[in-house]
Amino acid sequence: MTTSLVVILVFILASAVVGVIGRGRGEMNLERWTVGGRRFGVLLVWLLMAGEIYTTFTFLGASGWAYSRGAPAFYILAYGTIGYIISFFLLPPVWRMAKRLGLHTQPDFFLARYASPTLASLVAVVGVVSIVPYLQLQLAGLGMIVEIASGGAVSSTFAIVLAFVLTCVFVYTSGLKGIAWVAIVKDISMVVAIVVIGIGLPSMYFGSVGGMLAELVRRHPTHLTFPGGTTTMDVGWVVSTILLTGMGFYCWPHSFAATFSARDDRTIRRNAVIMPLYQLPILLVFFVGFTALLVLPGLKQPDTALLTLVARSYPGWFAGFVGGAGAVTAMVPASMLLLVASTLVAKNIYRPLRRGEVGDAELMRASRAFMLVIAVVALVLALWSPNELVKLLIFGYDGIAQFFPGIALGVFVRRTTARPVIMGLVAGEAVVVSLIWSGHDPFLGLNAGFVGLAVNAAIALGAMAITGSPAAPEGGNEF
Amino acid sequence: MTVSRSWLKFALIWVVGVLALAFIPALALVAGLPFVNRLEPVVLGLPFLLFWILAWVVATPGFLAAAYLLADPTPGRSESGAAR
């Protein structure tokens, strides 16, 4: 297994070197570090956006869901497309406002649009609370990928520490531009790995993809229609989950802020046009999960299905390649999350608390310092309490999706003010937290986050109708 | 006044057109699912439910490209304008 070990280590090191070199020349400032100087064209924006779709969840979660749950996993193929359709209309006005006012983060947007520090802080806190467990999940996934792909030659802890320290180095030095360059390495290797195993594994065991699917339908006749291998994830759950995650897609602070790096608003719209095609490799990941169900039934951890099958079916160097690609697939989203969370804390929590003037240079230093703090927290959590944050993580998507009414109303309805948005947001989060923590997800067959979003929107719109038509705040004229 | 009113009418038709184009695939992927939750017919080796989702994901760039051209027909222009 030494071949796979060497391949994985070379992969991780090479990615970090690319990230450090990707910095380019010139002095580093907050504008360059967080939004790449707003000069990215279609290709780099595409790569950054892809960071959100192709995370460790693609390798582990999508194949694990296909393995254990079957058809409900199909939501993963569909929700991004809904997200891109919404972004086609929603993001260009957001980008124009960010460009005009020099915004760096998602709370910056809420502050500029609603002139409400309360709303901005609320968004910043929910954002960071959702990001940290997501970051921890990337690290835990990375450890699992490398350990299984190397046949146990690299321990999970060693892989996590090595990859994450290197990630911190290139985020610290290069910011967003460095991440975009590593994303190139990640996307090429990941797509190659997925295409090879997604077509190769079904063919290896069943002659072809069609043959594998026919065998699956014969042995598990209900696996490929809703609710598949589950009892709770029927059509209502799938439809509400696609709506929730589609609307929440660009509500993630890192996805939202990544759009600020675009050169112009047309770049964003062109991206929305082509991005759905980039969902297609997920289909191949499903095929691997299905193949694993037929070849290796009864796995205790479905998330290990893809890698266990790869390690069993391919020579060491190729398993190492898949493991390396998987490791970089964790490093890129981890670096985005780290960058965005640190800017969020520095600009939208630390600066308002300081009250006094905080210059750009100091803000840049503070962002880098908070980056190291958040990195240490995530690393400690990933190594010593991998299961403690599972509930927070489930809350992640449901929590950030509650930003959607505030963003959409802010962009399209000029007379929207801060108070209805705050009321809706607080009510939505309260519904989500209480449903999940009391074990009522799904609720009446619907995704709990979707229920929260419906309450959120109803309260925001109701409050707007009652308060009538007050004078729009200054930010309201930005569109 | 007549000029600005006919322009408004044109703008309205155009906004509705762009919205309609972009929301056809969204409708198919959300509201369409209850009607396609079955295995038959098998198309290209794929059970029908999976084929339906895949076909609409593949078709979406076509719809969005049409909406893009309708919303933004002048090449080389940047910033401002476009559908909202």
PDB file of C-alpha atoms in Angstrom, chain A residues 46-304:
ATOM      1  CA  TRP A  46     -17.006  28.680 -12.052  1.00  0.00           C
ATOM      2  CA  LEU A  47     -14.263  26.936 -10.095  1.00  0.00           C
ATOM      3  CA  LEU A  48     -15.107  28.756  -6.883  1.00  0.00           C
ATOM      4  CA  MET A  49     -18.827  28.064  -7.271  1.00  0.00           C
ATOM      5  CA  ALA A  50     -18.037  24.411  -7.864  1.00  0.00           C
ATOM      6  CA  GLY A  51     -16.406  24.416  -4.421  1.00  0.00           C
ATOM      7  CA  GLU A  52     -19.891  24.397  -2.929  1.00  0.00           C
ATOM      8  CA  ILE A  53     -21.207  21.441  -4.980  1.00  0.00           C
ATOM      9  CA  TYR A  54     -18.162  19.224  -4.887  1.00  0.00           C
ATOM     10  CA  THR A  55     -17.233  18.816  -1.262  1.00  0.00           C
ATOM     11  CA  THR A  56     -16.402  15.628   0.629  1.00  0.00           C
ATOM     12  CA  PHE A  57     -20.168  15.153   0.706  1.00  0.00           C
ATOM     13  CA  THR A  58     -20.009  14.376  -3.023  1.00  0.00           C
ATOM     14  CA  PHE A  59     -17.581  11.514  -2.510  1.00  0.00           C
ATOM     15  CA  LEU A  60     -18.913  10.176   0.767  1.00  0.00           C
ATOM     16  CA  GLY A  61     -22.451  11.475   1.267  1.00  0.00           C
ATOM     17  CA  ALA A  62     -23.897  11.143  -2.248  1.00  0.00           C
ATOM     18  CA  SER A  63     -22.577   7.592  -2.683  1.00  0.00           C
ATOM     19  CA  GLY A  64     -23.584   6.726   0.890  1.00  0.00           C
ATOM     20  CA  TRP A  65     -27.110   8.043   0.324  1.00  0.00           C
ATOM     21  CA  ALA A  66     -27.391   6.153  -2.967  1.00  0.00           C
ATOM     22  CA  TYR A  67     -26.207   3.032  -1.129  1.00  0.00           C
ATOM     23  CA  SER A  68     -28.484   3.235   1.904  1.00  0.00           C
ATOM     24  CA  ARG A  69     -31.424   5.420   0.867  1.00  0.00           C
ATOM     25  CA  GLY A  70     -31.658   5.086  -2.917  1.00  0.00           C
ATOM     26  CA  ALA A  71     -33.998   7.483  -4.747  1.00  0.00           C
ATOM     27  CA  PRO A  72     -34.129  10.228  -2.047  1.00  0.00           C
ATOM     28  CA  ALA A  73     -30.463  10.830  -2.947  1.00  0.00           C
ATOM     29  CA  PHE A  74     -31.660  12.178  -6.315  1.00  0.00           C
ATOM     30  CA  TYR A  75     -32.415  15.500  -4.621  1.00  0.00           C
ATOM     31  CA  ILE A  76     -28.634  16.094  -4.682  1.00  0.00           C
ATOM     32  CA  LEU A  77     -28.745  16.056  -8.497  1.00  0.00           C
ATOM     33  CA  ALA A  78     -31.699  18.454  -8.692  1.00  0.00           C
ATOM     34  CA  TYR A  79     -31.232  21.123  -6.028  1.00  0.00           C
ATOM     35  CA  GLY A  80     -28.180  22.796  -7.541  1.00  0.00           C
ATOM     36  CA  THR A  81     -30.125  23.377 -10.758  1.00  0.00           C
ATOM     37  CA  ILE A  82     -32.857  25.178  -8.785  1.00  0.00           C
ATOM     38  CA  GLY A  83     -30.122  27.185  -7.040  1.00  0.00           C
ATOM     39  CA  TYR A  84     -28.624  28.273 -10.393  1.00  0.00           C
ATOM     40  CA  ILE A  85     -32.012  29.273 -11.825  1.00  0.00           C
ATOM     41  CA  ILE A  86     -32.649  31.460  -8.766  1.00  0.00           C
ATOM     42  CA  SER A  87     -29.115  32.889  -8.942  1.00  0.00           C
ATOM     43  CA  PHE A  88     -29.705  33.909 -12.563  1.00  0.00           C
ATOM     44  CA  PHE A  89     -32.134  36.572 -11.277  1.00  0.00           C
ATOM     45  CA  LEU A  90     -30.948  37.181  -7.736  1.00  0.00           C
ATOM     46  CA  LEU A  91     -27.166  37.482  -7.906  1.00  0.00           C
ATOM     47  CA  PRO A  92     -26.557  40.148 -10.593  1.00  0.00           C
ATOM     48  CA  PRO A  93     -28.296  42.894  -8.525  1.00  0.00           C
ATOM     49  CA  VAL A  94     -26.448  41.660  -5.419  1.00  0.00           C
ATOM     50  CA  TRP A  95     -23.150  41.828  -7.293  1.00  0.00           C
ATOM     51  CA  ARG A  96     -23.871  45.382  -8.530  1.00  0.00           C
ATOM     52  CA  MET A  97     -24.550  46.544  -4.992  1.00  0.00           C
ATOM     53  CA  ALA A  98     -21.413  44.810  -3.677  1.00  0.00           C
ATOM     54  CA  LYS A  99     -19.327  46.433  -6.404  1.00  0.00           C
ATOM     55  CA  ARG A 100     -20.718  49.925  -5.837  1.00  0.00           C
ATOM     56  CA  LEU A 101     -20.316  49.857  -2.060  1.00  0.00           C
ATOM     57  CA  GLY A 102     -17.174  47.684  -1.829  1.00  0.00           C
ATOM     58  CA  LEU A 103     -18.834  44.871   0.148  1.00  0.00           C
ATOM     59  CA  HIS A 104     -16.767  41.872   1.284  1.00  0.00           C
ATOM     60  CA  THR A 105     -19.136  39.642   3.242  1.00  0.00           C
ATOM     61  CA  GLN A 106     -22.765  38.579   3.449  1.00  0.00           C
ATOM     62  CA  PRO A 107     -23.503  40.636   6.607  1.00  0.00           C
ATOM     63  CA  ASP A 108     -22.013  43.637   4.719  1.00  0.00           C
ATOM     64  CA  PHE A 109     -24.860  43.173   2.239  1.00  0.00           C
ATOM     65  CA  PHE A 110     -27.516  43.099   4.963  1.00  0.00           C
ATOM     66  CA  LEU A 111     -25.985  46.157   6.637  1.00  0.00           C
ATOM     67  CA  ALA A 112     -25.865  48.121   3.382  1.00  0.00           C
ATOM     68  CA  ARG A 113     -29.355  47.149   2.270  1.00  0.00           C
ATOM     69  CA  TYR A 114     -31.229  47.440   5.580  1.00  0.00           C
ATOM     70  CA  ALA A 115     -29.026  49.883   7.541  1.00  0.00           C
ATOM     71  CA  SER A 116     -29.529  47.612  10.582  1.00  0.00           C
ATOM     72  CA  PRO A 117     -26.481  46.557  12.621  1.00  0.00           C
ATOM     73  CA  THR A 118     -28.745  44.160  14.562  1.00  0.00           C
ATOM     74  CA  LEU A 119     -29.707  42.262  11.404  1.00  0.00           C
ATOM     75  CA  ALA A 120     -26.106  42.236  10.164  1.00  0.00           C
ATOM     76  CA  SER A 121     -24.789  40.806  13.460  1.00  0.00           C
ATOM     77  CA  LEU A 122     -27.568  38.211  13.526  1.00  0.00           C
ATOM     78  CA  VAL A 123     -26.626  37.072  10.008  1.00  0.00           C
ATOM     79  CA  ALA A 124     -22.929  37.007  10.943  1.00  0.00           C
ATOM     80  CA  VAL A 125     -23.513  34.868  14.047  1.00  0.00           C
ATOM     81  CA  VAL A 126     -25.825  32.363  12.290  1.00  0.00           C
ATOM     82  CA  GLY A 127     -23.284  32.219   9.435  1.00  0.00           C
ATOM     83  CA  VAL A 128     -20.303  31.395  11.669  1.00  0.00           C
ATOM     84  CA  VAL A 129     -22.295  28.910  13.772  1.00  0.00           C
ATOM     85  CA  SER A 130     -23.255  27.083  10.555  1.00  0.00           C
ATOM     86  CA  ILE A 131     -19.770  27.238   9.014  1.00  0.00           C
ATOM     87  CA  VAL A 132     -17.710  25.750  11.857  1.00  0.00           C
ATOM     88  CA  PRO A 133     -19.435  22.313  11.893  1.00  0.00           C
ATOM     89  CA  TYR A 134     -19.373  22.310   8.071  1.00  0.00           C
ATOM     90  CA  LEU A 135     -15.618  22.919   8.183  1.00  0.00           C
ATOM     91  CA  GLN A 136     -15.222  20.190  10.776  1.00  0.00           C
ATOM     92  CA  LEU A 137     -17.164  17.794   8.515  1.00  0.00           C
ATOM     93  CA  GLN A 138     -14.755  18.499   5.628  1.00  0.00           C
ATOM     94  CA  LEU A 139     -11.813  17.616   7.883  1.00  0.00           C
ATOM     95  CA  ALA A 140     -13.405  14.456   9.251  1.00  0.00           C
ATOM     96  CA  GLY A 141     -14.314  13.415   5.676  1.00  0.00           C
ATOM     97  CA  LEU A 142     -10.775  14.082   4.512  1.00  0.00           C
ATOM     98  CA  GLY A 143      -9.395  11.826   7.235  1.00  0.00           C
ATOM     99  CA  MET A 144     -11.798   9.037   6.305  1.00  0.00           C
ATOM    100  CA  ILE A 145     -11.035   9.317   2.568  1.00  0.00           C
ATOM    101  CA  VAL A 146      -7.260   9.176   2.995  1.00  0.00           C
ATOM    102  CA  GLU A 147      -7.321   6.404   5.585  1.00  0.00           C
ATOM    103  CA  ILE A 148      -9.498   4.043   3.518  1.00  0.00           C
ATOM    104  CA  ALA A 149      -7.909   4.883   0.144  1.00  0.00           C
ATOM    105  CA  SER A 150      -4.433   4.184   1.530  1.00  0.00           C
ATOM    106  CA  GLY A 151      -5.624   0.889   3.015  1.00  0.00           C
ATOM    107  CA  GLY A 152      -4.893   2.186   6.511  1.00  0.00           C
ATOM    108  CA  ALA A 153      -1.303   3.213   5.682  1.00  0.00           C
ATOM    109  CA  VAL A 154      -2.052   6.860   6.501  1.00  0.00           C
ATOM    110  CA  SER A 155      -3.927   7.404   9.735  1.00  0.00           C
ATOM    111  CA  SER A 156      -6.943   9.687   9.694  1.00  0.00           C
ATOM    112  CA  THR A 157      -5.429  12.009  12.310  1.00  0.00           C
ATOM    113  CA  PHE A 158      -2.152  12.424  10.405  1.00  0.00           C
ATOM    114  CA  ALA A 159      -3.999  13.144   7.133  1.00  0.00           C
ATOM    115  CA  ILE A 160      -6.255  15.727   8.790  1.00  0.00           C
ATOM    116  CA  VAL A 161      -3.405  17.578  10.487  1.00  0.00           C
ATOM    117  CA  LEU A 162      -1.115  17.590   7.432  1.00  0.00           C
ATOM    118  CA  ALA A 163      -3.772  18.664   4.926  1.00  0.00           C
ATOM    119  CA  PHE A 164      -5.273  21.274   7.192  1.00  0.00           C
ATOM    120  CA  VAL A 165      -1.987  22.898   8.183  1.00  0.00           C
ATOM    121  CA  LEU A 166      -1.096  23.200   4.485  1.00  0.00           C
ATOM    122  CA  THR A 167      -4.567  24.597   3.753  1.00  0.00           C
ATOM    123  CA  CYS A 168      -4.062  27.246   6.422  1.00  0.00           C
ATOM    124  CA  VAL A 169      -0.706  28.185   4.883  1.00  0.00           C
ATOM    125  CA  PHE A 170      -2.118  28.902   1.441  1.00  0.00           C
ATOM    126  CA  VAL A 171      -5.250  30.656   2.722  1.00  0.00           C
ATOM    127  CA  TYR A 172      -3.065  32.834   4.970  1.00  0.00           C
ATOM    128  CA  THR A 173      -0.660  33.840   2.224  1.00  0.00           C
ATOM    129  CA  SER A 174      -2.827  33.907  -0.891  1.00  0.00           C
ATOM    130  CA  GLY A 175      -6.484  34.396   0.031  1.00  0.00           C
ATOM    131  CA  LEU A 176      -9.163  33.795  -2.562  1.00  0.00           C
ATOM    132  CA  LYS A 177      -6.845  33.747  -5.595  1.00  0.00           C
ATOM    133  CA  GLY A 178      -4.814  30.898  -4.126  1.00  0.00           C
ATOM    134  CA  ILE A 179      -8.002  28.960  -3.404  1.00  0.00           C
ATOM    135  CA  ALA A 180      -9.136  29.410  -7.018  1.00  0.00           C
ATOM    136  CA  TRP A 181      -5.856  27.922  -8.264  1.00  0.00           C
ATOM    137  CA  VAL A 182      -6.098  24.896  -5.977  1.00  0.00           C
ATOM    138  CA  ALA A 183      -9.691  24.551  -7.174  1.00  0.00           C
ATOM    139  CA  ILE A 184      -8.318  23.944 -10.703  1.00  0.00           C
ATOM    140  CA  VAL A 185      -6.255  20.979  -9.445  1.00  0.00           C
ATOM    141  CA  LYS A 186      -9.217  19.726  -7.444  1.00  0.00           C
ATOM    142  CA  ASP A 187     -11.798  19.920 -10.204  1.00  0.00           C
ATOM    143  CA  ILE A 188      -9.702  18.231 -12.874  1.00  0.00           C
ATOM    144  CA  SER A 189      -8.576  15.358 -10.652  1.00  0.00           C
ATOM    145  CA  MET A 190     -11.996  14.906  -9.090  1.00  0.00           C
ATOM    146  CA  VAL A 191     -13.866  14.767 -12.393  1.00  0.00           C
ATOM    147  CA  VAL A 192     -11.325  12.308 -13.821  1.00  0.00           C
ATOM    148  CA  ALA A 193     -11.631  10.104 -10.719  1.00  0.00           C
ATOM    149  CA  ILE A 194     -15.445  10.165 -10.755  1.00  0.00           C
ATOM    150  CA  VAL A 195     -15.771   9.454 -14.486  1.00  0.00           C
ATOM    151  CA  VAL A 196     -13.349   6.523 -14.285  1.00  0.00           C
ATOM    152  CA  ILE A 197     -14.950   4.864 -11.269  1.00  0.00           C
ATOM    153  CA  GLY A 198     -18.543   5.854 -12.125  1.00  0.00           C
ATOM    154  CA  ILE A 199     -18.412   4.028 -15.430  1.00  0.00           C
ATOM    155  CA  GLY A 200     -15.638   1.558 -14.564  1.00  0.00           C
ATOM    156  CA  LEU A 201     -17.056  -0.031 -11.417  1.00  0.00           C
ATOM    157  CA  PRO A 202     -20.551  -0.877 -12.781  1.00  0.00           C
ATOM    158  CA  SER A 203     -18.902  -2.268 -15.925  1.00  0.00           C
ATOM    159  CA  MET A 204     -16.370  -4.283 -13.920  1.00  0.00           C
ATOM    160  CA  TYR A 205     -19.055  -6.112 -11.931  1.00  0.00           C
ATOM    161  CA  PHE A 206     -22.141  -6.047 -14.178  1.00  0.00           C
ATOM    162  CA  GLY A 207     -20.893  -5.471 -17.736  1.00  0.00           C
ATOM    163  CA  SER A 208     -22.426  -2.005 -18.073  1.00  0.00           C
ATOM    164  CA  VAL A 209     -24.250   0.761 -16.192  1.00  0.00           C
ATOM    165  CA  GLY A 210     -27.568  -0.424 -17.658  1.00  0.00           C
ATOM    166  CA  GLY A 211     -26.818  -3.988 -16.534  1.00  0.00           C
ATOM    167  CA  MET A 212     -26.059  -2.794 -13.008  1.00  0.00           C
ATOM    168  CA  LEU A 213     -29.299  -0.773 -12.816  1.00  0.00           C
ATOM    169  CA  ALA A 214     -31.352  -3.721 -14.144  1.00  0.00           C
ATOM    170  CA  GLU A 215     -29.804  -5.990 -11.492  1.00  0.00           C
ATOM    171  CA  LEU A 216     -30.498  -3.378  -8.802  1.00  0.00           C
ATOM    172  CA  VAL A 217     -34.177  -3.110  -9.806  1.00  0.00           C
ATOM    173  CA  ARG A 218     -34.424  -6.927  -9.819  1.00  0.00           C
ATOM    174  CA  ARG A 219     -32.921  -7.330  -6.340  1.00  0.00           C
ATOM    175  CA  HIS A 220     -34.271  -4.135  -4.706  1.00  0.00           C
ATOM    176  CA  PRO A 221     -37.444  -3.235  -6.642  1.00  0.00           C
ATOM    177  CA  THR A 222     -38.308  -0.200  -4.463  1.00  0.00           C
ATOM    178  CA  HIS A 223     -34.816   1.309  -4.164  1.00  0.00           C
ATOM    179  CA  LEU A 224     -35.065   3.642  -7.182  1.00  0.00           C
ATOM    180  CA  THR A 225     -38.413   5.327  -6.496  1.00  0.00           C
ATOM    181  CA  PHE A 226     -39.299   7.519  -3.504  1.00  0.00           C
ATOM    182  CA  PRO A 227     -39.100   6.812  -0.582  1.00  0.00           C
ATOM    183  CA  GLY A 228     -36.410   4.254  -1.563  1.00  0.00           C
ATOM    184  CA  GLY A 229     -34.724   2.525   1.364  1.00  0.00           C
ATOM    185  CA  THR A 230     -36.304   4.944   3.865  1.00  0.00           C
ATOM    186  CA  THR A 231     -39.757   5.273   5.389  1.00  0.00           C
ATOM    187  CA  THR A 232     -39.815   9.056   5.864  1.00  0.00           C
ATOM    188  CA  MET A 233     -38.332  10.458   2.646  1.00  0.00           C
ATOM    189  CA  ASP A 234     -41.277  10.309   0.275  1.00  0.00           C
ATOM    190  CA  VAL A 235     -42.153  12.723  -2.553  1.00  0.00           C
ATOM    191  CA  GLY A 236     -43.165  15.517  -0.138  1.00  0.00           C
ATOM    192  CA  TRP A 237     -39.809  15.344   1.621  1.00  0.00           C
ATOM    193  CA  VAL A 238     -37.877  15.334  -1.667  1.00  0.00           C
ATOM    194  CA  VAL A 239     -39.812  18.287  -3.143  1.00  0.00           C
ATOM    195  CA  SER A 240     -39.532  20.375   0.059  1.00  0.00           C
ATOM    196  CA  THR A 241     -35.832  19.505   0.399  1.00  0.00           C
ATOM    197  CA  ILE A 242     -35.099  20.497  -3.218  1.00  0.00           C
ATOM    198  CA  LEU A 243     -36.898  23.821  -2.648  1.00  0.00           C
ATOM    199  CA  LEU A 244     -35.127  24.455   0.673  1.00  0.00           C
ATOM    200  CA  THR A 245     -31.624  23.581  -0.512  1.00  0.00           C
ATOM    201  CA  GLY A 246     -32.178  25.293  -3.884  1.00  0.00           C
ATOM    202  CA  MET A 247     -33.124  28.540  -2.154  1.00  0.00           C
ATOM    203  CA  GLY A 248     -30.402  28.052   0.452  1.00  0.00           C
ATOM    204  CA  PHE A 249     -27.728  27.306  -2.161  1.00  0.00           C
ATOM    205  CA  TYR A 250     -26.372  30.873  -2.405  1.00  0.00           C
ATOM    206  CA  CYS A 251     -27.325  31.752   1.173  1.00  0.00           C
ATOM    207  CA  TRP A 252     -24.154  30.074   2.419  1.00  0.00           C
ATOM    208  CA  PRO A 253     -21.858  32.945   3.385  1.00  0.00           C
ATOM    209  CA  HIS A 254     -18.992  31.538   1.314  1.00  0.00           C
ATOM    210  CA  SER A 255     -21.082  30.963  -1.827  1.00  0.00           C
ATOM    211  CA  PHE A 256     -22.705  34.379  -1.491  1.00  0.00           C
ATOM    212  CA  ALA A 257     -19.366  36.139  -1.076  1.00  0.00           C
ATOM    213  CA  ALA A 258     -17.708  34.141  -3.881  1.00  0.00           C
ATOM    214  CA  THR A 259     -19.947  35.939  -6.373  1.00  0.00           C
ATOM    215  CA  PHE A 260     -18.356  39.235  -5.335  1.00  0.00           C
ATOM    216  CA  SER A 261     -15.124  38.085  -7.008  1.00  0.00           C
ATOM    217  CA  ALA A 262     -16.753  38.203 -10.469  1.00  0.00           C
ATOM    218  CA  ARG A 263     -15.487  40.779 -12.976  1.00  0.00           C
ATOM    219  CA  ASP A 264     -19.027  41.858 -13.948  1.00  0.00           C
ATOM    220  CA  ASP A 265     -22.650  40.839 -13.600  1.00  0.00           C
ATOM    221  CA  ARG A 266     -22.691  39.083 -16.976  1.00  0.00           C
ATOM    222  CA  THR A 267     -20.035  36.675 -15.702  1.00  0.00           C
ATOM    223  CA  ILE A 268     -22.428  35.638 -12.941  1.00  0.00           C
ATOM    224  CA  ARG A 269     -25.340  35.132 -15.302  1.00  0.00           C
ATOM    225  CA  ARG A 270     -23.230  33.111 -17.783  1.00  0.00           C
ATOM    226  CA  ASN A 271     -22.121  30.944 -14.890  1.00  0.00           C
ATOM    227  CA  ALA A 272     -25.725  30.267 -13.958  1.00  0.00           C
ATOM    228  CA  VAL A 273     -26.340  29.134 -17.542  1.00  0.00           C
ATOM    229  CA  ILE A 274     -23.534  26.563 -17.673  1.00  0.00           C
ATOM    230  CA  MET A 275     -23.325  25.358 -14.073  1.00  0.00           C
ATOM    231  CA  PRO A 276     -26.159  22.761 -14.201  1.00  0.00           C
ATOM    232  CA  LEU A 277     -24.007  20.625 -16.528  1.00  0.00           C
ATOM    233  CA  TYR A 278     -21.471  20.411 -13.747  1.00  0.00           C
ATOM    234  CA  GLN A 279     -23.990  18.460 -11.669  1.00  0.00           C
ATOM    235  CA  LEU A 280     -23.714  15.481 -14.005  1.00  0.00           C
ATOM    236  CA  PRO A 281     -20.745  13.753 -12.324  1.00  0.00           C
ATOM    237  CA  ILE A 282     -23.005  13.329  -9.268  1.00  0.00           C
ATOM    238  CA  LEU A 283     -24.998  10.825 -11.346  1.00  0.00           C
ATOM    239  CA  LEU A 284     -21.825   8.739 -11.698  1.00  0.00           C
ATOM    240  CA  VAL A 285     -21.278   8.889  -7.936  1.00  0.00           C
ATOM    241  CA  PHE A 286     -24.793   7.430  -7.503  1.00  0.00           C
ATOM    242  CA  PHE A 287     -23.808   4.579  -9.848  1.00  0.00           C
ATOM    243  CA  VAL A 288     -20.847   3.769  -7.594  1.00  0.00           C
ATOM    244  CA  GLY A 289     -23.129   3.757  -4.533  1.00  0.00           C
ATOM    245  CA  PHE A 290     -25.584   1.410  -6.289  1.00  0.00           C
ATOM    246  CA  THR A 291     -22.781  -0.909  -7.391  1.00  0.00           C
ATOM    247  CA  ALA A 292     -21.472  -1.012  -3.829  1.00  0.00           C
ATOM    248  CA  LEU A 293     -24.937  -1.966  -2.544  1.00  0.00           C
ATOM    249  CA  LEU A 294     -24.941  -4.998  -4.851  1.00  0.00           C
ATOM    250  CA  VAL A 295     -21.289  -5.993  -4.361  1.00  0.00           C
ATOM    251  CA  LEU A 296     -20.757  -5.098  -0.677  1.00  0.00           C
ATOM    252  CA  PRO A 297     -24.165  -5.283   1.043  1.00  0.00           C
ATOM    253  CA  GLY A 298     -24.491  -4.629   4.782  1.00  0.00           C
ATOM    254  CA  LEU A 299     -21.766  -2.018   5.332  1.00  0.00           C
ATOM    255  CA  LYS A 300     -22.068  -0.507   8.807  1.00  0.00           C
ATOM    256  CA  GLN A 301     -21.101   2.976   7.592  1.00  0.00           C
ATOM    257  CA  PRO A 302     -22.711   3.654   4.181  1.00  0.00           C
ATOM    258  CA  ASP A 303     -20.471   6.711   3.739  1.00  0.00           C
ATOM    259  CA  THR A 304     -17.480   4.409   3.302  1.00  0.00           C
TER     260      THR A 304
END
